Amino acid sequence: GAGVSQTPSNKVTEKGKYVELRCDPISGHTALYWYRQSLGQGPEFLIYFQGTGAADDSGLPNDRFFAVRPEGSVSTLKIQRTERGDSAVYLCASSLLPVGELFFGEGSRLTVL
Amino acid sequence: RKEVEQDPGPFNVPEGATVAFNCTYSNSASQSFFWYRQDCRKEPKLLMSVYSSGNEDGRFTAQLNRASQYISLLIRDSKLSDSATYLCVVNMRGSQGNLIFGKGTKLSVKP
């Protein structure tokens, strides 16, 4: 389909491991967002890209989290030395405009054992 | 004060009822406001944007009160299919893309 695609849909890993989550936005959408959502909570802002650059990374919780979008399309969220508290659904969204409608992917559910 | 606050509910209402949700935000410089809907175990989807003059879409009405820094969502003639979590979204920090979600208000419409 033409929607936002996220892979993997589910990832189980062990504490201390490295994880990459991928997001393929809607074609032509220049704005891309990463959120994470825990059960019973709203999506928590992590980072926002406008084109290739991270326009706002103020939501990244610490330096274990890093995201890239090298060609202004696909983005990868990278988590180093995972902790149990990183377990959540990681949502990616894209938008045609910086403050336009966000189109979300179905999310990547990360479980850290 | 949290950046975006919502009453988590749940709001349990009968079909046909009118229900209203409020959401308060902390940044008086915020310019963009939205309501999103999220069904259980699904991704959020835009319900409606909130404009300064208020706006209506069928049974849904959104209002903005800048002086008191809150937005509201009114749902008239509730349907079973309206059962979902309603998320308030506000841009923060003067950054257009810093879109902050509230925790959401859960609505359950009963027959």
GROMACS .gro file of C-alpha atoms in nm:
model
  224
    1GLY     CA    1   0.000   0.000   0.000
    2ALA     CA    2   0.093   0.366  -0.005
    3GLY     CA    3   0.093   0.418   0.371
    4VAL     CA    4   0.376   0.444   0.624
    5SER     CA    5   0.556   0.115   0.658
    6GLN     CA    6   0.745   0.009   0.969
    7THR     CA    7   0.965  -0.293   1.018
    8PRO     CA    8   0.990  -0.509   1.210
    9SER     CA    9   0.638  -0.520   1.345
   10ASN     CA   10   0.763  -0.707   1.650
   11LYS     CA   11   1.110  -0.728   1.798
   12VAL     CA   12   1.211  -0.921   2.107
   13THR     CA   13   1.564  -0.864   2.229
   14GLU     CA   14   1.774  -0.909   2.536
   15LYS     CA   15   1.887  -0.634   2.766
   16GLY     CA   16   2.208  -0.477   2.641
   17LYS     CA   17   2.155  -0.557   2.274
   18TYR     CA   18   2.144  -0.313   1.983
   19VAL     CA   19   1.822  -0.261   1.789
   20GLU     CA   20   1.730  -0.086   1.466
   21LEU     CA   21   1.375   0.006   1.371
   22ARG     CA   22   1.296   0.115   1.020
   23CYS     CA   23   1.035   0.354   0.885
   24ASP     CA   24   0.940   0.404   0.521
   25PRO     CA   25   0.722   0.716   0.496
   26ILE     CA   26   0.461   0.806   0.241
   27SER     CA   27   0.630   0.909  -0.082
   28GLY     CA   28   0.674   1.284  -0.104
   29HIS     CA   29   0.629   1.348   0.268
   30THR     CA   30   0.918   1.563   0.383
   31ALA     CA   31   0.836   1.557   0.754
   32LEU     CA   32   0.897   1.239   0.954
   33TYR     CA   33   0.837   1.177   1.323
   34TRP     CA   34   0.925   0.909   1.573
   35TYR     CA   35   0.714   0.852   1.883
   36ARG     CA   36   0.701   0.577   2.138
   37GLN     CA   37   0.392   0.464   2.320
   38SER     CA   38   0.361   0.261   2.635
   39LEU     CA   39   0.042   0.092   2.745
   40GLY     CA   40  -0.216   0.341   2.867
   41GLN     CA   41  -0.010   0.640   2.762
   42GLY     CA   42  -0.024   0.877   2.468
   43PRO     CA   43   0.252   0.878   2.206
   44GLU     CA   44   0.570   1.033   2.345
   45PHE     CA   45   0.758   1.259   2.102
   46LEU     CA   46   1.113   1.147   2.025
   47ILE     CA   47   1.241   1.323   1.713
   48TYR     CA   48   1.123   1.511   1.406
   49PHE     CA   49   1.297   1.528   1.068
   50GLN     CA   50   1.240   1.786   0.801
   51GLY     CA   51   1.411   1.640   0.497
   52THR     CA   52   1.740   1.479   0.593
   53GLY     CA   53   1.804   1.683   0.905
   54ALA     CA   54   1.677   1.631   1.255
   55ALA     CA   55   1.485   1.953   1.313
   56ASP     CA   56   1.400   1.866   1.672
   57ASP     CA   57   1.549   1.578   1.871
   58SER     CA   58   1.452   1.712   2.212
   59GLY     CA   59   1.245   1.402   2.291
   60LEU     CA   60   1.524   1.147   2.265
   61PRO     CA   61   1.555   1.021   2.624
   62ASN     CA   62   1.933   0.977   2.630
   63ASP     CA   63   2.235   0.916   2.411
   64ARG     CA   64   2.147   0.549   2.363
   65PHE     CA   65   1.885   0.664   2.114
   66PHE     CA   66   1.978   0.792   1.772
   67ALA     CA   67   1.787   0.834   1.446
   68VAL     CA   68   1.893   0.900   1.090
   69ARG     CA   69   1.727   0.984   0.762
   70PRO     CA   70   2.020   1.003   0.520
   71GLU     CA   71   1.833   1.052   0.194
   72GLY     CA   72   1.527   1.231   0.323
   73SER     CA   73   1.303   0.928   0.290
   74VAL     CA   74   1.356   0.611   0.495
   75SER     CA   75   1.448   0.663   0.858
   76THR     CA   76   1.610   0.430   1.109
   77LEU     CA   77   1.577   0.459   1.485
   78LYS     CA   78   1.875   0.304   1.659
   79ILE     CA   79   1.880   0.201   2.023
   80GLN     CA   80   2.204   0.094   2.185
   81ARG     CA   81   2.244  -0.112   2.503
   82THR     CA   82   1.869  -0.168   2.530
   83GLU     CA   83   1.707  -0.162   2.872
   84ARG     CA   84   1.381  -0.317   2.989
   85GLY     CA   85   1.235   0.031   3.017
   86ASP     CA   86   1.276   0.075   2.641
   87SER     CA   87   0.996  -0.176   2.584
   88ALA     CA   88   0.716   0.005   2.402
   89VAL     CA   89   0.552   0.047   2.063
   90TYR     CA   90   0.765   0.274   1.846
   91LEU     CA   91   0.549   0.471   1.606
   92CYS     CA   92   0.665   0.649   1.296
   93ALA     CA   93   0.457   0.913   1.121
   94SER     CA   94   0.504   1.122   0.813
   95SER     CA   95   0.346   1.443   0.698
   96LEU     CA   96   0.340   1.647   0.382
   97LEU     CA   97   0.393   1.964   0.584
   98PRO     CA   98   0.564   2.020   0.921
   99VAL     CA   99   0.236   2.072   1.102
  100GLY     CA  100   0.005   1.886   0.873
  101GLU     CA  101  -0.186   1.568   0.928
  102LEU     CA  102   0.033   1.292   1.067
  103PHE     CA  103   0.000   0.955   0.898
  104PHE     CA  104   0.118   0.682   1.130
  105GLY     CA  105   0.255   0.340   1.058
  106GLU     CA  106   0.130   0.041   1.254
  107GLY     CA  107   0.431   0.061   1.483
  108SER     CA  108   0.716  -0.163   1.588
  109ARG     CA  109   0.655  -0.338   1.918
  110LEU     CA  110   0.985  -0.369   2.105
  111THR     CA  111   1.018  -0.604   2.399
  112VAL     CA  112   1.340  -0.604   2.595
  113LEU     CA  113   1.379  -0.910   2.818
  114ARG     CA  114   0.254   2.137   3.486
  115LYS     CA  115   0.255   1.877   3.210
  116GLU     CA  116   0.276   2.008   2.856
  117VAL     CA  117  -0.054   1.860   2.745
  118GLU     CA  118  -0.304   1.729   2.997
  119GLN     CA  119  -0.621   1.533   2.949
  120ASP     CA  120  -0.864   1.358   3.179
  121PRO     CA  121  -0.790   0.990   3.111
  122GLY     CA  122  -1.148   0.881   3.174
  123PRO     CA  123  -1.293   0.640   3.100
  124PHE     CA  124  -1.607   0.816   2.997
  125ASN     CA  125  -1.887   0.561   2.980
  126VAL     CA  126  -2.191   0.702   2.801
  127PRO     CA  127  -2.507   0.560   2.643
  128GLU     CA  128  -2.568   0.577   2.271
  129GLY     CA  129  -2.710   0.910   2.169
  130ALA     CA  130  -2.545   1.100   2.454
  131THR     CA  131  -2.343   1.416   2.415
  132VAL     CA  132  -1.995   1.404   2.563
  133ALA     CA  133  -1.723   1.666   2.592
  134PHE     CA  134  -1.351   1.636   2.651
  135ASN     CA  135  -1.110   1.909   2.753
  136CYS     CA  136  -0.738   1.934   2.709
  137THR     CA  137  -0.508   2.194   2.863
  138TYR     CA  138  -0.166   2.293   2.731
  139SER     CA  139   0.123   2.472   2.897
  140ASN     CA  140   0.284   2.675   2.618
  141SER     CA  141   0.101   2.999   2.548
  142ALA     CA  142   0.296   3.029   2.222
  143SER     CA  143   0.148   2.708   2.079
  144GLN     CA  144  -0.010   2.763   1.740
  145SER     CA  145  -0.134   2.428   1.619
  146PHE     CA  146  -0.393   2.205   1.779
  147PHE     CA  147  -0.547   1.874   1.680
  148TRP     CA  148  -0.763   1.590   1.800
  149TYR     CA  149  -0.658   1.238   1.704
  150ARG     CA  150  -0.849   0.917   1.757
  151GLN     CA  151  -0.684   0.588   1.848
  152ASP     CA  152  -0.865   0.256   1.846
  153CYS     CA  153  -0.738  -0.024   2.067
  154ARG     CA  154  -0.402  -0.156   1.943
  155LYS     CA  155  -0.417   0.063   1.635
  156GLU     CA  156  -0.225   0.370   1.527
  157PRO     CA  157  -0.361   0.722   1.592
  158LYS     CA  158  -0.553   0.890   1.312
  159LEU     CA  159  -0.643   1.255   1.268
  160LEU     CA  160  -0.997   1.333   1.375
  161MET     CA  161  -0.987   1.707   1.322
  162SER     CA  162  -0.772   2.016   1.341
  163VAL     CA  163  -0.874   2.288   1.587
  164TYR     CA  164  -0.899   2.641   1.453
  165SER     CA  165  -0.915   2.965   1.647
  166SER     CA  166  -1.271   3.024   1.536
  167GLY     CA  167  -1.379   2.675   1.629
  168ASN     CA  168  -1.482   2.416   1.377
  169GLU     CA  169  -1.742   2.151   1.326
  170ASP     CA  170  -1.741   1.825   1.132
  171GLY     CA  171  -2.072   1.646   1.147
  172ARG     CA  172  -2.133   1.538   1.506
  173PHE     CA  173  -1.792   1.664   1.620
  174THR     CA  174  -1.715   2.019   1.732
  175ALA     CA  175  -1.373   2.146   1.837
  176GLN     CA  176  -1.307   2.471   2.022
  177LEU     CA  177  -0.994   2.660   2.121
  178ASN     CA  178  -0.969   2.892   2.421
  179ARG     CA  179  -0.633   3.066   2.403
  180ALA     CA  180  -0.684   3.277   2.714
  181SER     CA  181  -0.734   2.968   2.930
  182GLN     CA  182  -0.507   2.750   2.718
  183TYR     CA  183  -0.742   2.465   2.653
  184ILE     CA  184  -0.908   2.295   2.363
  185SER     CA  185  -1.226   2.095   2.371
  186LEU     CA  186  -1.399   1.827   2.170
  187LEU     CA  187  -1.774   1.780   2.173
  188ILE     CA  188  -1.935   1.466   2.035
  189ARG     CA  189  -2.310   1.476   1.982
  190ASP     CA  190  -2.540   1.178   1.933
  191SER     CA  191  -2.269   0.927   2.033
  192LYS     CA  192  -2.244   0.606   1.834
  193LEU     CA  193  -2.104   0.271   1.943
  194SER     CA  194  -1.834   0.326   1.681
  195ASP     CA  195  -1.715   0.638   1.862
  196SER     CA  196  -1.566   0.417   2.133
  197ALA     CA  197  -1.194   0.490   2.123
  198THR     CA  198  -0.924   0.695   2.290
  199TYR     CA  199  -0.917   1.062   2.193
  200LEU     CA  200  -0.577   1.226   2.190
  201CYS     CA  201  -0.515   1.597   2.214
  202VAL     CA  202  -0.211   1.721   2.016
  203VAL     CA  203  -0.037   2.057   2.050
  204ASN     CA  204   0.284   2.193   1.902
  205MET     CA  205   0.539   2.303   2.162
  206ARG     CA  206   0.866   2.482   2.204
  207GLY     CA  207   0.812   2.713   1.911
  208SER     CA  208   0.911   2.426   1.686
  209GLN     CA  209   0.656   2.346   1.425
  210GLY     CA  210   0.727   1.977   1.434
  211ASN     CA  211   0.735   1.932   1.811
  212LEU     CA  212   0.386   1.787   1.825
  213ILE     CA  213   0.306   1.669   2.175
  214PHE     CA  214   0.029   1.422   2.249
  215GLY     CA  215  -0.173   1.408   2.563
  216LYS     CA  216  -0.228   1.076   2.737
  217GLY     CA  217  -0.568   1.045   2.580
  218THR     CA  218  -0.924   1.022   2.705
  219LYS     CA  219  -1.093   0.688   2.673
  220LEU     CA  220  -1.454   0.689   2.559
  221SER     CA  221  -1.681   0.390   2.579
  222VAL     CA  222  -2.027   0.420   2.423
  223LYS     CA  223  -2.273   0.157   2.546
  224PRO     CA  224  -2.593   0.038   2.380
   0.00000   0.00000   0.00000
